[in-house]
Amino acid sequence: MSMAKLLLNDKEYEFPLITGSEGEVAIDISKLRAQTGAITYDPGYGNTGACLSDITFIDGEQGILRYRGYPIEQLAEKSSFVEVCYLLIYGQLPTAQELKDFEHKITYHTLLHEDMKKFFEGYPRTAHPMAIMSAMAISLSAYYPDLTDPEMIDLNIIRLLAKFKTIAAFAYKKSVGQPYIYPRNDLSYTEDMLHMMFAVPTEPYQLSPVITRALDMLLILHADHEQNCSTSTVRMVGSSQANLFASIGAGVSALWGPLHGGANQEVIQMLEMIHKDGGDYQKYMTLAKDKNSSFRLMGFGHRVYKNFDPRATILKKATDAVLNELGVSDPLLDIAKNLEEIALRDSYFVDRKLYPNVDFYSGIIYRALGIPTEMFTVMFALGRLPGWIAQWKEMTNDSATRINRPRQIYTGSVARDYTAVNTR
Ligand code: CMC
């Protein structure tokens, strides 16, 4: 067996290597502390493999993303979001009958318990929909018991997939002060999402195949991304044997941050700001490079992709196509393209390998589809849900799973004696 050797204080230790199915080499340090007394220091976990996983493969240098072995380009072009959900959660593509059954199940579990509507009423209209999403995901555990039987876990997975979009649509309706629109069983998953968001009791929503397909593709592109911040959160929370709904609610909270899923909202706000400021993108490029400024070019850079983000490549093409088909002209698209063009030639971005990520163009498509800015991260969450579920399921079924509990290197005060303050 190949080994890695560590020389520590003149003593040599050996650690086994693990090689992934795509050739990635890892040093198994699970016995490091027991054998040497030392731990590793890896802030942000950029060099830490926290699990073995069969779900998603990314090669950040080559710009490769595959779900269960299938290239993202093929899935985005030819598959549907529901089929991708099945693929991620159950490990293989469904047969025609399996897909039909799965679609039927997630169609017939979309209703929320009527009592849950009262929760929505309690929020102020200005509540960010991600706050509602996170709280509602966890609240599902109050209605559907935490069952350990695999069949019942599967039922809760179906419930979550089905109800999450109803929650998302209700959160939107709350923000615009309109009555909630109930799901329709004759519509596809994505059509139903659009119907619940945009229909009003006095008028049905006119479904457009261009919009439905574009949204379905966006959901596919977001469906999984291996051990990112929100997915690791789901695994972290789930490792304590917290139930599925609680683990996913925590994942939603992690996704909300502007460095993660919240970046899509930030990108549009940044582009709007540049537009209002007369479109002077050069000024913002300079600001993004200025180390005395906290301004970052949102939608640029990625922890893993160091050449290009294949999702951004697909989205850039799709943005032009969708806007053309819908007859929408958006000045923000020109600003985005100009920023990208300059960045690709600028040594600051080139040297640091900063390229557009999935969030750079997704917001422009969402805008064209009529989805409001505050709902962008909710759309990301909707797309990422099957990935979180697949990762949670894999983690709970893995006999190697232990409660996640990193260590630290303590840098505070050494022991000192307590002295009471004199209060007289
Ligand atoms: N604009 C300007 N400078 C940047 C940017 C940016 N968007 N991103 C990274 N840098 C610089 C950073 O200042 C640092 O420079 P230096 O080496 O001189 O200190 C260097 O590039 C490395 O950055 P980092 O923050 O150490 O990289 P990271 O791997 O920890 O962070 C990131 C990755 C995505 C958080 C970061 O690139 C970023 O903040 N991007 C903007 C937010 C964004 O678009 N997030 C969405 C990520 S994709 C969707 C998802 O999966 O969530």
Coordinates of C-alpha atoms and ligand atoms in Angstrom, one line a residue:
M1 CA 0.0 0.0 0.0
S2 CA 1.3 3.5 -0.8
M3 CA 2.0 5.6 2.3
A4 CA 2.8 9.2 3.2
K5 CA 5.6 9.8 5.6
L6 CA 5.6 12.5 8.2
L7 CA 8.8 13.6 10.1
L8 CA 7.8 15.2 13.4
N9 CA 10.3 16.0 16.1
D10 CA 12.8 13.5 14.5
K11 CA 10.3 10.7 14.6
E12 CA 8.9 9.2 11.4
Y13 CA 5.2 8.3 11.0
E14 CA 3.4 6.6 8.1
F15 CA -0.1 7.3 7.0
P16 CA -2.1 5.4 4.3
L17 CA -3.2 7.0 1.1
I18 CA -6.7 6.9 -0.3
T19 CA -7.2 7.4 -4.1
G20 CA -10.6 8.5 -5.4
S21 CA -12.2 7.1 -8.5
E22 CA -10.9 10.1 -10.5
G23 CA -7.4 9.7 -9.2
E24 CA -7.5 12.3 -6.4
V25 CA -5.0 11.4 -3.7
A26 CA -5.7 12.0 0.0
I27 CA -3.6 11.3 3.0
D28 CA -5.6 9.4 5.6
I29 CA -4.8 11.3 8.8
S30 CA -7.7 9.9 10.9
K31 CA -5.1 8.4 13.3
L32 CA -2.8 11.4 13.3
R33 CA -3.6 12.7 16.8
A34 CA -3.7 9.2 18.3
Q35 CA -0.3 8.4 16.9
T36 CA 1.6 11.7 17.1
G37 CA -0.4 13.9 19.5
A38 CA -0.5 16.7 16.8
I39 CA -3.4 18.0 14.9
T40 CA -3.6 19.8 11.5
Y41 CA -4.3 23.5 10.9
D42 CA -6.5 24.1 7.9
P43 CA -8.7 27.2 8.2
G44 CA -11.6 27.1 5.8
Y45 CA -10.9 23.3 5.3
G46 CA -9.5 24.0 1.9
N47 CA -7.2 20.9 2.2
T48 CA -9.5 18.7 4.2
G49 CA -11.5 15.8 2.8
A50 CA -14.3 15.4 5.3
C51 CA -15.9 12.3 3.8
L52 CA -15.9 9.8 1.0
S53 CA -18.7 10.6 -1.5
D54 CA -20.1 9.0 -4.6
I55 CA -22.3 11.9 -5.6
T56 CA -20.6 14.8 -7.3
F57 CA -17.2 15.1 -9.0
I58 CA -15.5 18.5 -9.6
D59 CA -12.1 19.1 -11.2
G60 CA -11.5 22.8 -10.5
E61 CA -8.5 23.1 -12.8
Q62 CA -10.3 21.5 -15.8
G63 CA -13.7 23.1 -15.1
I64 CA -15.4 19.7 -14.8
L65 CA -18.7 19.1 -12.9
R66 CA -20.4 15.8 -12.9
Y67 CA -23.4 14.5 -11.0
R68 CA -23.1 10.7 -10.4
G69 CA -20.7 10.6 -13.4
Y70 CA -22.9 12.6 -15.8
P71 CA -21.4 15.8 -17.2
I72 CA -23.3 18.9 -16.1
E73 CA -23.4 20.1 -19.8
Q74 CA -25.4 17.0 -20.8
L75 CA -27.8 17.2 -17.9
A76 CA -28.4 20.9 -18.3
E77 CA -29.3 20.4 -22.0
K78 CA -31.2 17.1 -22.0
S79 CA -32.4 16.3 -18.5
S80 CA -35.1 17.8 -16.2
F81 CA -34.7 19.0 -12.7
V82 CA -36.9 16.2 -11.3
E83 CA -34.9 13.6 -13.1
V84 CA -31.7 15.2 -11.7
C85 CA -33.3 15.1 -8.2
Y86 CA -33.8 11.3 -8.6
L87 CA -30.3 10.8 -10.0
L88 CA -28.7 12.6 -7.0
I89 CA -30.8 11.1 -4.3
Y90 CA -31.1 7.5 -5.5
G91 CA -27.7 7.2 -7.3
Q92 CA -28.8 6.4 -10.9
L93 CA -31.0 7.7 -13.6
P94 CA -34.6 6.5 -13.3
T95 CA -36.4 4.3 -15.7
A96 CA -39.4 5.8 -17.4
Q97 CA -41.7 4.2 -14.9
E98 CA -39.5 5.2 -11.9
L99 CA -39.5 8.8 -13.1
K100 CA -43.3 8.7 -13.5
D101 CA -43.8 7.4 -10.0
F102 CA -41.3 9.9 -8.5
E103 CA -43.0 12.8 -10.3
H104 CA -46.4 11.6 -9.1
K105 CA -45.1 11.4 -5.5
I106 CA -43.6 14.8 -5.4
T107 CA -46.7 16.2 -7.0
Y108 CA -49.1 14.7 -4.4
H109 CA -47.2 16.0 -1.3
T110 CA -47.0 19.7 -2.2
L111 CA -49.7 20.9 0.3
L112 CA -48.5 22.5 3.5
H113 CA -50.4 21.7 6.7
E114 CA -52.9 24.5 7.0
D115 CA -51.6 25.5 10.4
M116 CA -48.3 26.4 8.8
K117 CA -49.9 29.3 7.0
K118 CA -50.2 31.0 10.4
F119 CA -46.4 31.1 10.6
F120 CA -46.2 33.1 7.3
E121 CA -48.7 35.6 8.7
G122 CA -46.5 36.3 11.7
Y123 CA -43.6 37.6 9.6
P124 CA -43.3 41.3 8.6
R125 CA -43.8 41.9 4.9
T126 CA -40.2 43.0 4.7
A127 CA -38.9 39.6 6.0
H128 CA -36.2 38.2 3.7
P129 CA -37.6 35.0 2.1
M130 CA -34.4 33.1 3.1
A131 CA -35.3 33.7 6.8
I132 CA -38.7 32.2 6.2
M133 CA -37.3 29.3 4.2
S134 CA -34.9 28.3 6.9
A135 CA -37.4 28.5 9.7
M136 CA -40.1 26.7 7.6
A137 CA -37.8 23.9 6.7
I138 CA -37.1 23.2 10.3
S139 CA -40.7 23.7 11.2
L140 CA -41.7 20.7 9.0
S141 CA -40.1 18.5 11.6
A142 CA -42.9 19.6 14.0
Y143 CA -45.5 18.1 11.6
Y144 CA -43.7 15.0 10.3
P145 CA -42.1 12.9 12.9
D146 CA -38.4 12.1 12.9
L147 CA -38.6 8.5 11.8
T148 CA -35.7 6.1 11.5
D149 CA -37.3 3.5 9.3
P150 CA -35.7 3.8 5.8
E151 CA -39.2 3.8 4.1
M152 CA -40.3 6.6 6.4
I153 CA -37.1 8.6 5.8
D154 CA -37.8 8.3 2.1
L155 CA -41.3 9.6 2.7
N156 CA -39.9 12.6 4.5
I157 CA -37.5 13.2 1.6
I158 CA -40.5 13.2 -0.8
R159 CA -42.4 15.6 1.5
L160 CA -39.5 18.0 1.7
L161 CA -38.9 18.0 -2.0
A162 CA -42.6 18.6 -2.7
K163 CA -43.3 21.2 0.1
F164 CA -40.1 23.2 -0.2
K165 CA -41.3 24.9 -3.4
T166 CA -44.7 25.6 -1.8
I167 CA -42.9 27.3 1.1
A168 CA -40.7 29.3 -1.4
A169 CA -43.8 30.5 -3.3
F170 CA -45.7 31.4 -0.1
A171 CA -42.6 33.3 1.2
Y172 CA -42.7 35.3 -2.1
K173 CA -46.5 35.9 -1.8
K174 CA -46.0 37.1 1.7
S175 CA -43.4 39.7 0.6
V176 CA -45.7 41.1 -2.0
G177 CA -48.8 41.0 0.2
Q178 CA -50.8 38.7 -2.2
P179 CA -52.9 35.7 -1.2
Y180 CA -51.1 32.4 -1.2
I181 CA -51.7 30.3 -4.4
Y182 CA -52.1 26.6 -3.9
P183 CA -50.2 24.0 -5.9
R184 CA -51.7 22.4 -9.0
N185 CA -51.3 18.7 -9.6
D186 CA -51.6 19.0 -13.4
L187 CA -48.4 21.0 -13.7
S188 CA -44.8 19.9 -13.8
Y189 CA -42.5 20.8 -10.8
T190 CA -41.2 23.9 -12.4
E191 CA -44.5 25.0 -13.9
D192 CA -46.1 24.6 -10.5
M193 CA -43.4 26.8 -8.9
L194 CA -44.1 29.6 -11.4
H195 CA -47.8 29.2 -11.0
M196 CA -47.7 29.5 -7.2
M197 CA -45.4 32.5 -7.4
F198 CA -47.1 34.5 -10.2
A199 CA -50.8 33.4 -10.4
V200 CA -53.3 35.6 -8.5
P201 CA -56.9 34.5 -7.6
T202 CA -58.3 36.7 -10.3
E203 CA -55.9 35.6 -13.1
P204 CA -54.0 32.4 -13.9
Y205 CA -50.3 32.7 -14.8
Q206 CA -49.6 32.3 -18.5
L207 CA -47.0 29.5 -18.6
S208 CA -44.2 30.0 -21.2
P209 CA -42.1 27.1 -22.3
V210 CA -39.1 29.4 -22.6
I211 CA -39.4 30.5 -19.0
T212 CA -40.1 27.0 -17.6
R213 CA -37.2 25.5 -19.4
A214 CA -34.8 28.3 -18.4
L215 CA -35.8 27.9 -14.7
D216 CA -35.6 24.1 -14.9
M217 CA -32.0 24.5 -16.3
L218 CA -31.0 26.9 -13.5
L219 CA -32.3 24.5 -10.9
I220 CA -30.3 21.6 -12.5
L221 CA -27.1 23.8 -12.5
H222 CA -27.5 24.4 -8.8
A223 CA -28.5 20.9 -7.8
D224 CA -25.2 19.8 -6.1
H225 CA -21.7 21.0 -5.7
E226 CA -20.0 18.5 -3.3
Q227 CA -18.7 19.7 0.0
N228 CA -19.5 23.5 -0.2
C229 CA -20.4 25.6 2.8
S230 CA -24.1 24.8 3.0
T231 CA -23.7 21.1 2.2
S232 CA -21.0 20.7 4.8
T233 CA -23.4 22.4 7.2
V234 CA -26.1 19.9 6.4
R235 CA -23.6 17.1 7.0
M236 CA -22.3 18.7 10.2
V237 CA -25.7 19.2 11.7
G238 CA -26.9 15.7 10.5
S239 CA -23.8 14.1 12.0
S240 CA -25.3 14.7 15.5
Q241 CA -28.3 12.7 14.2
A242 CA -30.5 15.8 14.0
N243 CA -33.4 15.0 11.6
L244 CA -33.5 15.7 7.9
F245 CA -35.6 18.9 8.2
A246 CA -33.4 20.4 10.9
S247 CA -30.2 19.6 8.9
I248 CA -31.7 21.2 5.7
G249 CA -32.9 24.3 7.6
A250 CA -29.3 24.8 8.8
G251 CA -28.1 24.4 5.2
V252 CA -30.5 27.1 4.0
S253 CA -29.0 29.5 6.6
A254 CA -25.5 28.7 5.5
L255 CA -26.4 29.3 1.8
W256 CA -27.9 32.7 2.6
G257 CA -24.4 34.4 3.1
P258 CA -23.2 36.8 0.4
L259 CA -20.0 34.7 -0.1
H260 CA -22.1 31.6 -1.0
G261 CA -25.7 31.5 -2.4
G262 CA -26.4 35.1 -1.4
A263 CA -23.9 36.2 -4.1
N264 CA -26.5 36.0 -6.8
Q265 CA -28.5 38.8 -5.1
E266 CA -25.3 40.7 -4.4
V267 CA -24.3 40.5 -8.1
I268 CA -27.5 42.2 -9.3
Q269 CA -27.3 44.8 -6.6
M270 CA -23.7 45.5 -7.6
L271 CA -24.7 45.7 -11.3
E272 CA -27.6 48.0 -10.5
M273 CA -25.3 50.2 -8.5
I274 CA -22.8 50.5 -11.4
H275 CA -25.7 51.2 -13.8
K276 CA -27.1 54.0 -11.5
D277 CA -23.6 55.4 -11.2
G278 CA -23.5 56.0 -15.0
G279 CA -22.2 52.5 -16.0
D280 CA -18.6 53.3 -15.0
Y281 CA -17.5 49.7 -14.5
Q282 CA -13.8 50.6 -14.7
K283 CA -14.2 52.5 -11.4
Y284 CA -15.5 49.3 -9.7
M285 CA -12.8 47.1 -11.2
T286 CA -10.3 49.4 -9.6
L287 CA -12.2 49.3 -6.3
A288 CA -12.3 45.5 -6.4
K289 CA -8.5 45.4 -6.6
D290 CA -8.0 48.0 -3.9
K291 CA -6.9 46.1 -0.7
N292 CA -8.1 49.1 1.4
S293 CA -11.6 48.7 0.1
S294 CA -13.9 45.8 1.2
F295 CA -15.6 45.9 -2.3
R296 CA -15.3 42.6 -4.1
L297 CA -16.4 41.8 -7.6
M298 CA -19.4 39.7 -6.7
G299 CA -19.9 36.6 -8.9
F300 CA -16.2 36.3 -9.4
G301 CA -13.8 33.8 -7.9
H302 CA -14.3 30.3 -6.5
R303 CA -12.6 28.1 -3.9
V304 CA -12.5 25.2 -6.3
Y305 CA -12.7 26.4 -9.9
K306 CA -9.4 27.9 -10.9
N307 CA -9.9 28.1 -14.6
F308 CA -13.6 28.4 -15.3
D309 CA -16.8 27.5 -13.7
P310 CA -18.6 25.2 -16.2
R311 CA -22.0 26.4 -14.8
A312 CA -21.1 30.0 -15.7
T313 CA -20.1 29.0 -19.2
I314 CA -23.5 27.4 -19.7
L315 CA -25.3 30.3 -18.1
K316 CA -23.6 33.0 -20.2
K317 CA -24.8 31.3 -23.4
A318 CA -28.2 30.7 -21.9
T319 CA -28.5 34.4 -20.8
D320 CA -28.2 35.6 -24.4
A321 CA -30.6 32.9 -25.7
V322 CA -33.3 33.5 -23.0
L323 CA -33.2 37.3 -23.2
N324 CA -33.4 37.1 -27.0
E325 CA -36.3 34.6 -26.9
L326 CA -38.2 36.8 -24.4
G327 CA -37.4 39.9 -26.2
V328 CA -35.8 41.4 -23.1
S329 CA -32.9 43.9 -23.3
D330 CA -31.1 44.4 -20.0
P331 CA -28.4 47.1 -19.6
L332 CA -27.1 45.1 -16.7
L333 CA -26.1 42.3 -19.1
D334 CA -23.8 44.7 -21.0
I335 CA -22.2 45.9 -17.8
A336 CA -21.7 42.2 -16.7
K337 CA -20.1 41.3 -20.0
N338 CA -17.8 44.4 -19.9
L339 CA -16.7 43.6 -16.4
E340 CA -15.9 40.0 -17.4
E341 CA -14.0 41.1 -20.5
I342 CA -11.8 43.4 -18.5
A343 CA -11.3 40.9 -15.6
L344 CA -10.2 38.2 -18.0
R345 CA -7.3 40.5 -19.2
D346 CA -6.5 42.0 -15.8
S347 CA -3.4 40.6 -14.1
Y348 CA -5.1 41.0 -10.6
F349 CA -7.8 38.5 -11.6
V350 CA -5.7 36.4 -13.9
D351 CA -3.0 35.9 -11.3
R352 CA -5.5 34.9 -8.6
K353 CA -7.4 32.7 -11.0
L354 CA -10.7 34.7 -10.5
Y355 CA -13.3 33.9 -13.1
P356 CA -17.1 34.4 -13.3
N357 CA -18.9 31.8 -11.1
V358 CA -22.4 30.4 -11.4
D359 CA -23.9 33.5 -9.7
F360 CA -22.5 36.0 -12.2
Y361 CA -25.1 35.5 -14.9
S362 CA -27.9 33.6 -13.1
G363 CA -29.4 36.8 -11.7
I364 CA -29.7 38.4 -15.1
I365 CA -31.8 35.4 -16.2
Y366 CA -33.9 35.4 -13.0
R367 CA -34.6 39.1 -13.7
A368 CA -35.7 38.3 -17.2
L369 CA -38.0 35.6 -15.9
G370 CA -39.6 38.1 -13.6
I371 CA -38.2 36.7 -10.4
P372 CA -37.5 39.5 -7.9
T373 CA -34.0 40.0 -6.5
E374 CA -34.8 38.9 -3.0
M375 CA -35.9 35.5 -4.3
F376 CA -32.7 34.7 -6.2
T377 CA -31.1 32.9 -3.2
V378 CA -34.3 31.1 -2.6
M379 CA -34.1 29.8 -6.2
F380 CA -30.6 28.6 -5.4
A381 CA -31.9 26.8 -2.3
L382 CA -34.6 25.2 -4.3
G383 CA -32.1 23.9 -6.8
R384 CA -29.6 22.8 -4.1
L385 CA -32.2 20.9 -2.1
P386 CA -31.7 17.5 -3.9
G387 CA -28.0 17.8 -3.4
W388 CA -28.4 18.5 0.3
I389 CA -30.7 15.5 0.7
A390 CA -28.4 13.2 -1.3
Q391 CA -25.5 14.2 0.9
W392 CA -27.5 13.9 4.1
K393 CA -28.7 10.4 3.1
E394 CA -25.1 9.3 2.1
M395 CA -23.8 10.6 5.4
T396 CA -26.4 8.8 7.5
N397 CA -25.9 5.6 5.7
D398 CA -22.1 5.7 6.0
S399 CA -20.8 3.5 8.8
A400 CA -17.7 5.7 9.0
T401 CA -19.8 8.8 10.0
R402 CA -18.9 10.2 13.4
I403 CA -20.2 13.3 15.0
N404 CA -18.4 16.1 13.3
R405 CA -16.1 17.7 15.9
P406 CA -13.0 19.6 14.7
R407 CA -10.3 20.6 17.1
Q408 CA -8.6 23.9 17.6
I409 CA -5.2 25.3 18.4
Y410 CA -5.8 27.3 21.6
T411 CA -4.1 30.7 21.5
G412 CA -5.7 32.4 24.5
S413 CA -4.4 33.1 28.0
V414 CA -2.7 30.4 29.9
A415 CA -4.1 29.5 33.4
R416 CA -4.4 32.4 35.7
D417 CA -6.1 32.9 39.1
Y418 CA -9.5 34.5 39.4
T419 CA -9.6 37.7 41.6
A420 CA -13.0 39.1 42.6
V421 CA -13.5 42.8 41.8
N422 CA -13.9 44.9 44.8
T423 CA -17.5 46.3 44.5
R424 CA -17.3 48.4 47.7
Ligands
CMC1 N1 -13.1 40.3 -6.1 C1 -11.9 40.8 -5.8 N2 -10.9 40.0 -5.3 C2 -11.2 38.7 -5.0 C3 -12.4 38.2 -5.3 C4 -13.4 39.0 -5.8 N3 -14.6 38.5 -6.1 N4 -12.4 36.9 -4.9 C5 -11.2 36.7 -4.4 N5 -10.4 37.8 -4.4 C6 -9.0 37.9 -4.0 C7 -8.9 38.0 -2.5 O1 -8.9 39.3 -2.1 C8 -7.5 37.3 -2.4 O2 -6.6 38.2 -2.7 P1 -5.1 38.2 -2.0 O3 -4.5 36.9 -2.4 O4 -4.4 39.4 -2.6 O5 -5.4 38.3 -0.5 C9 -7.5 36.2 -3.4 O6 -8.4 36.7 -4.5 C10 -8.0 34.8 -2.9 O7 -9.3 35.0 -2.4 P2 -9.9 34.2 -1.1 O8 -11.0 35.0 -0.5 O9 -8.8 33.7 -0.3 O10 -10.5 32.9 -1.9 P3 -11.5 31.9 -1.3 O11 -11.3 30.6 -2.0 O12 -11.4 31.9 0.2 O13 -12.9 32.5 -1.6 C11 -14.9 33.2 -2.7 C12 -13.7 32.2 -2.7 C13 -15.9 32.6 -3.7 C14 -15.5 33.3 -1.4 C15 -14.3 34.5 -3.2 O14 -13.7 34.4 -4.5 C16 -15.4 35.6 -3.2 O15 -15.6 36.3 -2.1 N6 -16.1 35.9 -4.4 C17 -17.2 36.8 -4.4 C18 -18.4 36.2 -3.8 C19 -19.1 35.1 -4.7 O16 -19.2 35.4 -5.9 N7 -19.5 34.0 -4.2 C20 -20.2 32.9 -4.9 C21 -19.3 31.7 -5.0 S1 -20.0 30.6 -6.2 C22 -21.5 30.0 -5.6 C23 -21.3 29.1 -4.5 O17 -20.9 28.0 -4.7 O18 -21.7 29.6 -3.4

